PDB file of C-alpha atoms in Angstrom:
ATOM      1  CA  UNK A   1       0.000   0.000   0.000  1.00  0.00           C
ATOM      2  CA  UNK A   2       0.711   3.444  -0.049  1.00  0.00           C
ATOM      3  CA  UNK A   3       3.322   4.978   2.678  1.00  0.00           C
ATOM      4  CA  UNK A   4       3.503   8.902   3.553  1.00  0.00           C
ATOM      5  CA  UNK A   5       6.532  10.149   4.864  1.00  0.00           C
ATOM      6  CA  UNK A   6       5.957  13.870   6.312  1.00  0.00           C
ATOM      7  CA  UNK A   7       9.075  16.000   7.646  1.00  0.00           C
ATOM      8  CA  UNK A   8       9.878  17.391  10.247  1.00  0.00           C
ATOM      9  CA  UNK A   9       7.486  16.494  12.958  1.00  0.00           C
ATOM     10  CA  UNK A  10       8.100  20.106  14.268  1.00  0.00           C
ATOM     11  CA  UNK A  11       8.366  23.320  13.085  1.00  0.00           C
ATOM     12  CA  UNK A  12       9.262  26.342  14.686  1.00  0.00           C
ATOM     13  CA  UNK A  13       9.833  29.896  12.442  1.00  0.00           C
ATOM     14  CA  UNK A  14       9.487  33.616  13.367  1.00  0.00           C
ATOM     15  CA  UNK A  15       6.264  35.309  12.464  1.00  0.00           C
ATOM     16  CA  UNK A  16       6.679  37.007   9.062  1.00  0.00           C
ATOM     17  CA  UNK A  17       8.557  34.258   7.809  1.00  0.00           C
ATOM     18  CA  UNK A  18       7.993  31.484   5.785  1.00  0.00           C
ATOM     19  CA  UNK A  19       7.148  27.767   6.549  1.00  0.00           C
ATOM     20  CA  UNK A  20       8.069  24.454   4.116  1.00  0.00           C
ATOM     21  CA  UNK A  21       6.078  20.810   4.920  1.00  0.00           C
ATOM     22  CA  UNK A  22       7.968  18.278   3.010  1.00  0.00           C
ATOM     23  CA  UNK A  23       6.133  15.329   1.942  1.00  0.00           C
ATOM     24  CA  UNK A  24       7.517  11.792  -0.062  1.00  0.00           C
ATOM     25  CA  UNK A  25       4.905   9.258  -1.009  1.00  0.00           C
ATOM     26  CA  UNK A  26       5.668   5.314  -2.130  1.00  0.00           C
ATOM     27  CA  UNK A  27       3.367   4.791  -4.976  1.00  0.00           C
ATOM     28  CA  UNK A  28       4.005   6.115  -8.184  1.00  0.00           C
ATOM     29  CA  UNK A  29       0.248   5.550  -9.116  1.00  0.00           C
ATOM     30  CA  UNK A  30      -0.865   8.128  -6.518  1.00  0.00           C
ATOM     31  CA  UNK A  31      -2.501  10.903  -8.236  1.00  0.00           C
ATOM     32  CA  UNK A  32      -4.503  13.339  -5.117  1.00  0.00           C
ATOM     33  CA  UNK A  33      -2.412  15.183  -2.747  1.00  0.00           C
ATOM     34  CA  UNK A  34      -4.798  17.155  -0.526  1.00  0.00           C
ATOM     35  CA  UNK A  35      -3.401  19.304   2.722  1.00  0.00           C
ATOM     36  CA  UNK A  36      -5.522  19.127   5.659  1.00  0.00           C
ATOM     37  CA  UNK A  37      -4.622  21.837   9.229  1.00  0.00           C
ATOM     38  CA  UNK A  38      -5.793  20.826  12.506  1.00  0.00           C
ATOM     39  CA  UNK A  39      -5.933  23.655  14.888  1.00  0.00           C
ATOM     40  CA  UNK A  40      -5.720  23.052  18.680  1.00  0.00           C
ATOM     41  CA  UNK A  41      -8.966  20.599  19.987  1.00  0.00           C
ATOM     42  CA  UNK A  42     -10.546  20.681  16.145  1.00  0.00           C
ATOM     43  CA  UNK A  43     -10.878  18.518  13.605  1.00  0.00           C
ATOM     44  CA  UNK A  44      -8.563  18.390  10.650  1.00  0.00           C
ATOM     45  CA  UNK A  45      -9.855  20.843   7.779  1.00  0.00           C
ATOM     46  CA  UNK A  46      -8.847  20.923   4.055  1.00  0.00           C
ATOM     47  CA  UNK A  47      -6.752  23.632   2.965  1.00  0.00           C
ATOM     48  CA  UNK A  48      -5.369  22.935  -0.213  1.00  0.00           C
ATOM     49  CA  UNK A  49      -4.871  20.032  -2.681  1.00  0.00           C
ATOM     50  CA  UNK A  50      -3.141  19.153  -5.578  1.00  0.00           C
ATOM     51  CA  UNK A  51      -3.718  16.678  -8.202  1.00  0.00           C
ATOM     52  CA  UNK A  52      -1.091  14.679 -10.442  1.00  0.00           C
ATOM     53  CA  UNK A  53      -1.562  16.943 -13.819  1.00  0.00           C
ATOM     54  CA  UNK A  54      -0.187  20.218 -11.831  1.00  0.00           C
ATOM     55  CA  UNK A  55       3.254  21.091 -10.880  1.00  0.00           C
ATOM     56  CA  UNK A  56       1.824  24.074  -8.240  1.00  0.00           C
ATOM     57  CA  UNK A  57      -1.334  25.493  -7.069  1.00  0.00           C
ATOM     58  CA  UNK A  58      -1.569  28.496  -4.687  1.00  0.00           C
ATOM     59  CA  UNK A  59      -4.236  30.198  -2.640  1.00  0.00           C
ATOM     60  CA  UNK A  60      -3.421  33.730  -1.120  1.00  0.00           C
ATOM     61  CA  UNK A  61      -0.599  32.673   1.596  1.00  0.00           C
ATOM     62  CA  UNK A  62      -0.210  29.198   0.706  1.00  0.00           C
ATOM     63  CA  UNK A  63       1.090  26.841  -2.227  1.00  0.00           C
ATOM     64  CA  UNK A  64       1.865  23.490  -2.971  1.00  0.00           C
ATOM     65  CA  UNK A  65       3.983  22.263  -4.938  1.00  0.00           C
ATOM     66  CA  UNK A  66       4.385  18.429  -6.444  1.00  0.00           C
ATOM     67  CA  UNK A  67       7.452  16.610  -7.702  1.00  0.00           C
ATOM     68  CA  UNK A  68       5.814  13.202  -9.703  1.00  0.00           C
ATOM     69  CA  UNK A  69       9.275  12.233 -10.464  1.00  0.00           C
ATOM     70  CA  UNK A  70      10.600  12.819  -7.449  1.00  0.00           C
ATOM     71  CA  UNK A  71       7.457  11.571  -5.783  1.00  0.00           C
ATOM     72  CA  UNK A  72       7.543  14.469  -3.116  1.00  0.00           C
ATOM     73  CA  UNK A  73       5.264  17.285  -2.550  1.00  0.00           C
ATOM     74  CA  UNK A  74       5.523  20.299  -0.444  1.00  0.00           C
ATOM     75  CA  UNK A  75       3.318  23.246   1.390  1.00  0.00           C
ATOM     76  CA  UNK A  76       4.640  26.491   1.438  1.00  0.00           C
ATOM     77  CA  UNK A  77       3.275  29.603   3.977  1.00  0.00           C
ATOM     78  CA  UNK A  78       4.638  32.816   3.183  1.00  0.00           C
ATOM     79  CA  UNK A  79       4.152  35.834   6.015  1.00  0.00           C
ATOM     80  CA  UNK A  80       3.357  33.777   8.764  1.00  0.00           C
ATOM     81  CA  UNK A  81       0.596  34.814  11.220  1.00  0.00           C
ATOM     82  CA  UNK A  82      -0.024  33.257  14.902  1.00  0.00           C
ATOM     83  CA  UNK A  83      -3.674  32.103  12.940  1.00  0.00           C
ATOM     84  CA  UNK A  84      -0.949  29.100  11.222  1.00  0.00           C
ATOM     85  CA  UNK A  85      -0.135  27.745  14.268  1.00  0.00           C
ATOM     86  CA  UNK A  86      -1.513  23.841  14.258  1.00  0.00           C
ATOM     87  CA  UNK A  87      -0.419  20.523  13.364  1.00  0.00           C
ATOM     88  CA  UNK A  88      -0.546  20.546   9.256  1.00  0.00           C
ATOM     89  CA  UNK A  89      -1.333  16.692   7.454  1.00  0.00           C
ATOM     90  CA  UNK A  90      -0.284  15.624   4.104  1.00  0.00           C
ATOM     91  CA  UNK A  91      -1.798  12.667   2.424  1.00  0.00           C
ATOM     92  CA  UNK A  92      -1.902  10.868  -0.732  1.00  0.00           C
ATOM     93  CA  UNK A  93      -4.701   9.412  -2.554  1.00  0.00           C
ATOM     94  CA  UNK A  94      -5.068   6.733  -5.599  1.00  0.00           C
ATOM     95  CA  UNK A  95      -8.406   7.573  -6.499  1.00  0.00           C
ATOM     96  CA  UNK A  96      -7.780  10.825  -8.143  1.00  0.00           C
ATOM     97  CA  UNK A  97      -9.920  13.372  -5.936  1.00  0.00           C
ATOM     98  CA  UNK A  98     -12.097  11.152  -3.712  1.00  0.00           C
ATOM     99  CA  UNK A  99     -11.478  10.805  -0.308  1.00  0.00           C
ATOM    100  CA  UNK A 100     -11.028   7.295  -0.233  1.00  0.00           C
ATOM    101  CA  UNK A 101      -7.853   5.729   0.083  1.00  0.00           C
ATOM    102  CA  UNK A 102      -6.380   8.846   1.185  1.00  0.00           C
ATOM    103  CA  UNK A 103      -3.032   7.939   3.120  1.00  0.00           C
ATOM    104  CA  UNK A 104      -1.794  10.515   5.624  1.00  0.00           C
ATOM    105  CA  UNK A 105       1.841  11.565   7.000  1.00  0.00           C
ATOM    106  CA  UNK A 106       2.393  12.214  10.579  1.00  0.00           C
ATOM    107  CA  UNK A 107       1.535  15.728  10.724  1.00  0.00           C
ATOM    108  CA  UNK A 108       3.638  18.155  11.717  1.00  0.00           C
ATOM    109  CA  UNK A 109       3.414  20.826  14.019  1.00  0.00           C
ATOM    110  CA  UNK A 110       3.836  24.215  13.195  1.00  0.00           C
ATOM    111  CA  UNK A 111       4.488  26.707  15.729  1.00  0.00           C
ATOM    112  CA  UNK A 112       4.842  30.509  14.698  1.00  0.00           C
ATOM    113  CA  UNK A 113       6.948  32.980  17.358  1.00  0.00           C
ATOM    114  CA  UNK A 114       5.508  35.570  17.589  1.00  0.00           C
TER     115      UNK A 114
ATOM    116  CA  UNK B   1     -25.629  23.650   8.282  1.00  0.00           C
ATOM    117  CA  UNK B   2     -23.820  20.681   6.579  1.00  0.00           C
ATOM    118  CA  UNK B   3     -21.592  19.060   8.228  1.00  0.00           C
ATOM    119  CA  UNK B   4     -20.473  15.657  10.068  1.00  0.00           C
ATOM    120  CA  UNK B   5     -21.734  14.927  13.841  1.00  0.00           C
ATOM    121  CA  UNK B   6     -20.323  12.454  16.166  1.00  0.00           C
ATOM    122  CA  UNK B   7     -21.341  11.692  19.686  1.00  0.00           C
ATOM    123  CA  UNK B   8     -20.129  11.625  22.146  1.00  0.00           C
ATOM    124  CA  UNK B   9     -17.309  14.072  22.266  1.00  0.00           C
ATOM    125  CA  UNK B  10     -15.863  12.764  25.131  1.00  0.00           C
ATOM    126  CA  UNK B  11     -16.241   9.035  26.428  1.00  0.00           C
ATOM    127  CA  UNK B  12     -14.355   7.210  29.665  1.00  0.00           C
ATOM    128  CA  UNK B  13     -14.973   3.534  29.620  1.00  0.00           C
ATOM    129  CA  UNK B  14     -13.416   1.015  31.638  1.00  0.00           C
ATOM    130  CA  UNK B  15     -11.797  -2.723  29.729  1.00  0.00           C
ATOM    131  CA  UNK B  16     -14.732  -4.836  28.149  1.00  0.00           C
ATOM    132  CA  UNK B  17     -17.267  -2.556  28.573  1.00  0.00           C
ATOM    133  CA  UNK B  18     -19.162  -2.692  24.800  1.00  0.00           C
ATOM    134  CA  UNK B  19     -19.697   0.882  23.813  1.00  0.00           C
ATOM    135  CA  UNK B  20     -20.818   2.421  20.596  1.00  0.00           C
ATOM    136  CA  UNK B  21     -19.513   5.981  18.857  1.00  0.00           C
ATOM    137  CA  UNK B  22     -22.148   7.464  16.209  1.00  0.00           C
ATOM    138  CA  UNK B  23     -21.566   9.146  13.148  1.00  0.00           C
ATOM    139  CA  UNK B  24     -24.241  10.719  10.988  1.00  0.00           C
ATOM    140  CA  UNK B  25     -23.602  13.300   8.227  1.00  0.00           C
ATOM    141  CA  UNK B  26     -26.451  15.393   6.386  1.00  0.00           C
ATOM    142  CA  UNK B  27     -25.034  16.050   3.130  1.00  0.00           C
ATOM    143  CA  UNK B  28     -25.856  12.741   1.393  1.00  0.00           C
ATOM    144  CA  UNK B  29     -22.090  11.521   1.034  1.00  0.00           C
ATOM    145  CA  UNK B  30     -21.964   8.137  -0.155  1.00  0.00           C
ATOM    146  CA  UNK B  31     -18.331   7.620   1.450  1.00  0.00           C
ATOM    147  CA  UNK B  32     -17.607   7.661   5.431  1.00  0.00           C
ATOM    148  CA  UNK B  33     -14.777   6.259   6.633  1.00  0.00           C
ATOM    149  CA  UNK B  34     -13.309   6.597  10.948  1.00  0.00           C
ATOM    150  CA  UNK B  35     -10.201   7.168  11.876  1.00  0.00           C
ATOM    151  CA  UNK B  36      -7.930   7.232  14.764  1.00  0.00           C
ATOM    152  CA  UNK B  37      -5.525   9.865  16.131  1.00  0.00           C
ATOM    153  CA  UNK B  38      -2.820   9.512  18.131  1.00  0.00           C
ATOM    154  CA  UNK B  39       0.671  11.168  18.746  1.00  0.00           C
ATOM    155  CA  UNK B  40       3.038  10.849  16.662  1.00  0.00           C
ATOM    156  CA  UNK B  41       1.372   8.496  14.528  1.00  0.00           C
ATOM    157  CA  UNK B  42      -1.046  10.854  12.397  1.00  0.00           C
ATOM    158  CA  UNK B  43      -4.103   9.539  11.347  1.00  0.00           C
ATOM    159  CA  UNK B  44      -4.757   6.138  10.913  1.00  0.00           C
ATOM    160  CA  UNK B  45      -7.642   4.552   8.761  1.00  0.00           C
ATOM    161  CA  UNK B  46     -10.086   2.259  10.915  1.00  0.00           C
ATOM    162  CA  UNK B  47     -12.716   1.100   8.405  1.00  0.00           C
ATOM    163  CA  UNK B  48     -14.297   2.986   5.868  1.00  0.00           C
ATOM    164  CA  UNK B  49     -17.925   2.625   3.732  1.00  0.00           C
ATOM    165  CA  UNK B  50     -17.958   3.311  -0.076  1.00  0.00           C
ATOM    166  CA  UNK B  51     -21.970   3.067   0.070  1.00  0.00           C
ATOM    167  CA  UNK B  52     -25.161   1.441   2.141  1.00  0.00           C
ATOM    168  CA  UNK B  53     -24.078  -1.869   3.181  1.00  0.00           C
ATOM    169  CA  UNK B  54     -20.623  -2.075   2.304  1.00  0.00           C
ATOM    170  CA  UNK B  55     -17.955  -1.479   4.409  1.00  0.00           C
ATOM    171  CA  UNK B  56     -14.333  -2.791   4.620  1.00  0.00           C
ATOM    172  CA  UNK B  57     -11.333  -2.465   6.553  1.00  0.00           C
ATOM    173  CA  UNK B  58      -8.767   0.540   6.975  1.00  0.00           C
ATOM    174  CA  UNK B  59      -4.883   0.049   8.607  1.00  0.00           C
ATOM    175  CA  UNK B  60      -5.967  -0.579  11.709  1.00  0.00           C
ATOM    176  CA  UNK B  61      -9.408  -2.475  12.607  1.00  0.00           C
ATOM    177  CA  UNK B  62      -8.525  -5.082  14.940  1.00  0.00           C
ATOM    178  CA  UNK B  63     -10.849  -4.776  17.784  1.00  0.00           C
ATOM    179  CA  UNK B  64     -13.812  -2.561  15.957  1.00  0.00           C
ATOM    180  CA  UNK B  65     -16.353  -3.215  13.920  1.00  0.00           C
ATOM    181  CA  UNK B  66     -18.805  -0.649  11.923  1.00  0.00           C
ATOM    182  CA  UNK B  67     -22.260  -0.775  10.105  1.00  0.00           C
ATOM    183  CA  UNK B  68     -23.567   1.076   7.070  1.00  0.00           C
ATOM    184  CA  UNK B  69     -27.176   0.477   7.150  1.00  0.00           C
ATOM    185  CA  UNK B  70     -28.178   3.935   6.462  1.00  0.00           C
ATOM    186  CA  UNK B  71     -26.640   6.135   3.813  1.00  0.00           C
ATOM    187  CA  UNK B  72     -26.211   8.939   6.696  1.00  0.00           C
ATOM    188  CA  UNK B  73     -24.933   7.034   9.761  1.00  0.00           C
ATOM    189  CA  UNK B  74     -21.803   4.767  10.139  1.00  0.00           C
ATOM    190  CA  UNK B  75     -21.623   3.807  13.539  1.00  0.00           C
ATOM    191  CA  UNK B  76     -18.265   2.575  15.642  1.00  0.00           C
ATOM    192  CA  UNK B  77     -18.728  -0.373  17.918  1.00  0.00           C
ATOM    193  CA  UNK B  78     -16.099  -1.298  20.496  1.00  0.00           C
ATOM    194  CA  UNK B  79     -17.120  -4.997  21.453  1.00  0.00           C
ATOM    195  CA  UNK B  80     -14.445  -5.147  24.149  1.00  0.00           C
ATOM    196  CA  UNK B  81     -12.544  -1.758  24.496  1.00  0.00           C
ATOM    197  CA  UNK B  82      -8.997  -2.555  25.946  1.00  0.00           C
ATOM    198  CA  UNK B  83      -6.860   0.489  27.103  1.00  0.00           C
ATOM    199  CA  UNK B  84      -4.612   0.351  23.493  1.00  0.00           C
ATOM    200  CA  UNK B  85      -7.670   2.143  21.770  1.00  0.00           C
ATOM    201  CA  UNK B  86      -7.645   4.958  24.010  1.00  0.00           C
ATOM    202  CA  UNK B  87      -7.225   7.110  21.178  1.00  0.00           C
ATOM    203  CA  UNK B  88      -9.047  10.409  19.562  1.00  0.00           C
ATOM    204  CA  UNK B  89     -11.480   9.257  16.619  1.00  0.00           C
ATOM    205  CA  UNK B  90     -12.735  11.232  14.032  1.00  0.00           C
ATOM    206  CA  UNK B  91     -15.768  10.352  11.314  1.00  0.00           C
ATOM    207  CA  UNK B  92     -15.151  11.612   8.074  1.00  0.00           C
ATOM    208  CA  UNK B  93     -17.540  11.629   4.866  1.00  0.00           C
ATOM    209  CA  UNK B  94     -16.894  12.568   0.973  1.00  0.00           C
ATOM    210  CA  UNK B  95     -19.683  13.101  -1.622  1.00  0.00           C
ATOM    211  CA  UNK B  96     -18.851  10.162  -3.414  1.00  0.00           C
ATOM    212  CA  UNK B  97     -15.298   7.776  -4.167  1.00  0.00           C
ATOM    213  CA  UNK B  98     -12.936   8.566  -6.740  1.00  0.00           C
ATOM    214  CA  UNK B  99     -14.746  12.046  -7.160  1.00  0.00           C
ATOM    215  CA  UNK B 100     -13.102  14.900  -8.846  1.00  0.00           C
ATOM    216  CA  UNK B 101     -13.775  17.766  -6.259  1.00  0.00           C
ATOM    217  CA  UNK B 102     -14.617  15.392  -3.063  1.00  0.00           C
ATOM    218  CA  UNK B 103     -13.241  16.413  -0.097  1.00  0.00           C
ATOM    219  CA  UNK B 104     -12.988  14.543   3.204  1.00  0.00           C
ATOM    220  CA  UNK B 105     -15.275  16.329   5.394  1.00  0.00           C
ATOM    221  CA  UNK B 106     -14.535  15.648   9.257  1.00  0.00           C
ATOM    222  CA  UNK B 107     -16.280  15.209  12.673  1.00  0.00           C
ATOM    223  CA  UNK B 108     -15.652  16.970  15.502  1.00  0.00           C
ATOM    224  CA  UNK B 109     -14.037  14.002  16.919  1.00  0.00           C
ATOM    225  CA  UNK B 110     -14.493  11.498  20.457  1.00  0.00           C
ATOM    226  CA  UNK B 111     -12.036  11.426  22.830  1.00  0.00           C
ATOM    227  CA  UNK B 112     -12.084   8.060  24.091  1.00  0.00           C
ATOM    228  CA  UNK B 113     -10.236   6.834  27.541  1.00  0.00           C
ATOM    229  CA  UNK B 114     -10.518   3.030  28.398  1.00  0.00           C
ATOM    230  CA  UNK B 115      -9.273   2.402  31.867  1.00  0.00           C
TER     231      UNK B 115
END
């Protein structure tokens, strides 16, 4: 099956700054890469995905970015704000976009200082 | 509001005691799936349900078993809880498998201590 690897488990940078998740995945079939943040005592939300026919998508502050040959994708915060602090979750998917048979790394937890 | 609700939020138990978490989502998702949280481990795939009445099992299902007899609810049942699930579980539902555009929607999650 399909194994996440998610690095590092922590993450500490200086408010303004920027942030990098690094993510490797096993199977070169995998073709949905969806970013989920969990905030303190909530459940995990979805904050950006990418799928296997794009190199990078952004949204405002954040970006992803996928290597297919590589087999690694990445998040990228610019300007960090205290609102970024949580634990972030990559995952990997073989069905494309659905939800199912999403596998996810170990999180890591991002904390911004202030 | 759409959205996925599981009760209860918080559960203490004690070893062997049977005990059930529910799950129900409003937004007519054919695909629910639970999984468990714990440190340093992520999340980890219990079961999951591509549609009414079939279900099958995630990375880690010894010692639960679900049901998907309605399209909305997917129930948890711990037959014998033993302190090793202690654990925080979260229900998640998306509109359909192998979607373009489905998103995993999640519960609020149950935090579950087995003594």
């Amino acid at each position: 099956g399909e194994n996440v690897e998610q690095h590092p488990s922590t993450l500490s940078v200086q408010e303004g700054d920027s942030a990098v998740i690094k993510c490797t995945y096993s199977d070169s079939a995998s073709n949905y890469f969806p970013w989920y943040k969990q905030e303190l005592g909530k459940r995990p939300q979805l904050i950006i995905d990418i799928r296997s026919n794009v190199g990078e998508k952004k949204d405002q502050r954040i970006a992803v970015t996928l290597n297919k040959t590589a087999k690694h994708f990445s998040l990228h915060i610019t300007e960090t704000q205290p609102e970024d602090s949580a634990v972030y979750f990559c995952a990997a998917s073989l069905s494309g976009g659905g939800a199912d048979g999403l596998t996810f790394g170990k999180g890591t937890h991002l904390i911004i200082q202030p | 509001e759409a959205q996925v609700t599981q009760n209860p939020r918080y559960l203490i138990t004690v070893t062997g005691k049977k005990l059930t978490v529910t799950c129900s989502q409003n937004m007519n998702h054919e695909y629910m799936s639970w999984y468990r949280q714990d440190p340093g481990l992520g999340l980890r795939q219990i079961y999951y349900s591509m549609n009414v009445e079939v279900t099958d099992k995630g990375d880690v299902p010894e010692g639960y078993k679900v049901s998907r007899k309605e399209k909305r609810n997917f129930p948890l049942i711990l037959e014998s809880p033993s302190p090793n699930q202690t654990s925080l579980y979260f229900c998640a539902s998306s509109l359909s498998t192998g979607a373009y555009n489905s998103p995993l929607h999640f519960g609020n999650g149950t935090r579950l201590t087995v003594t």
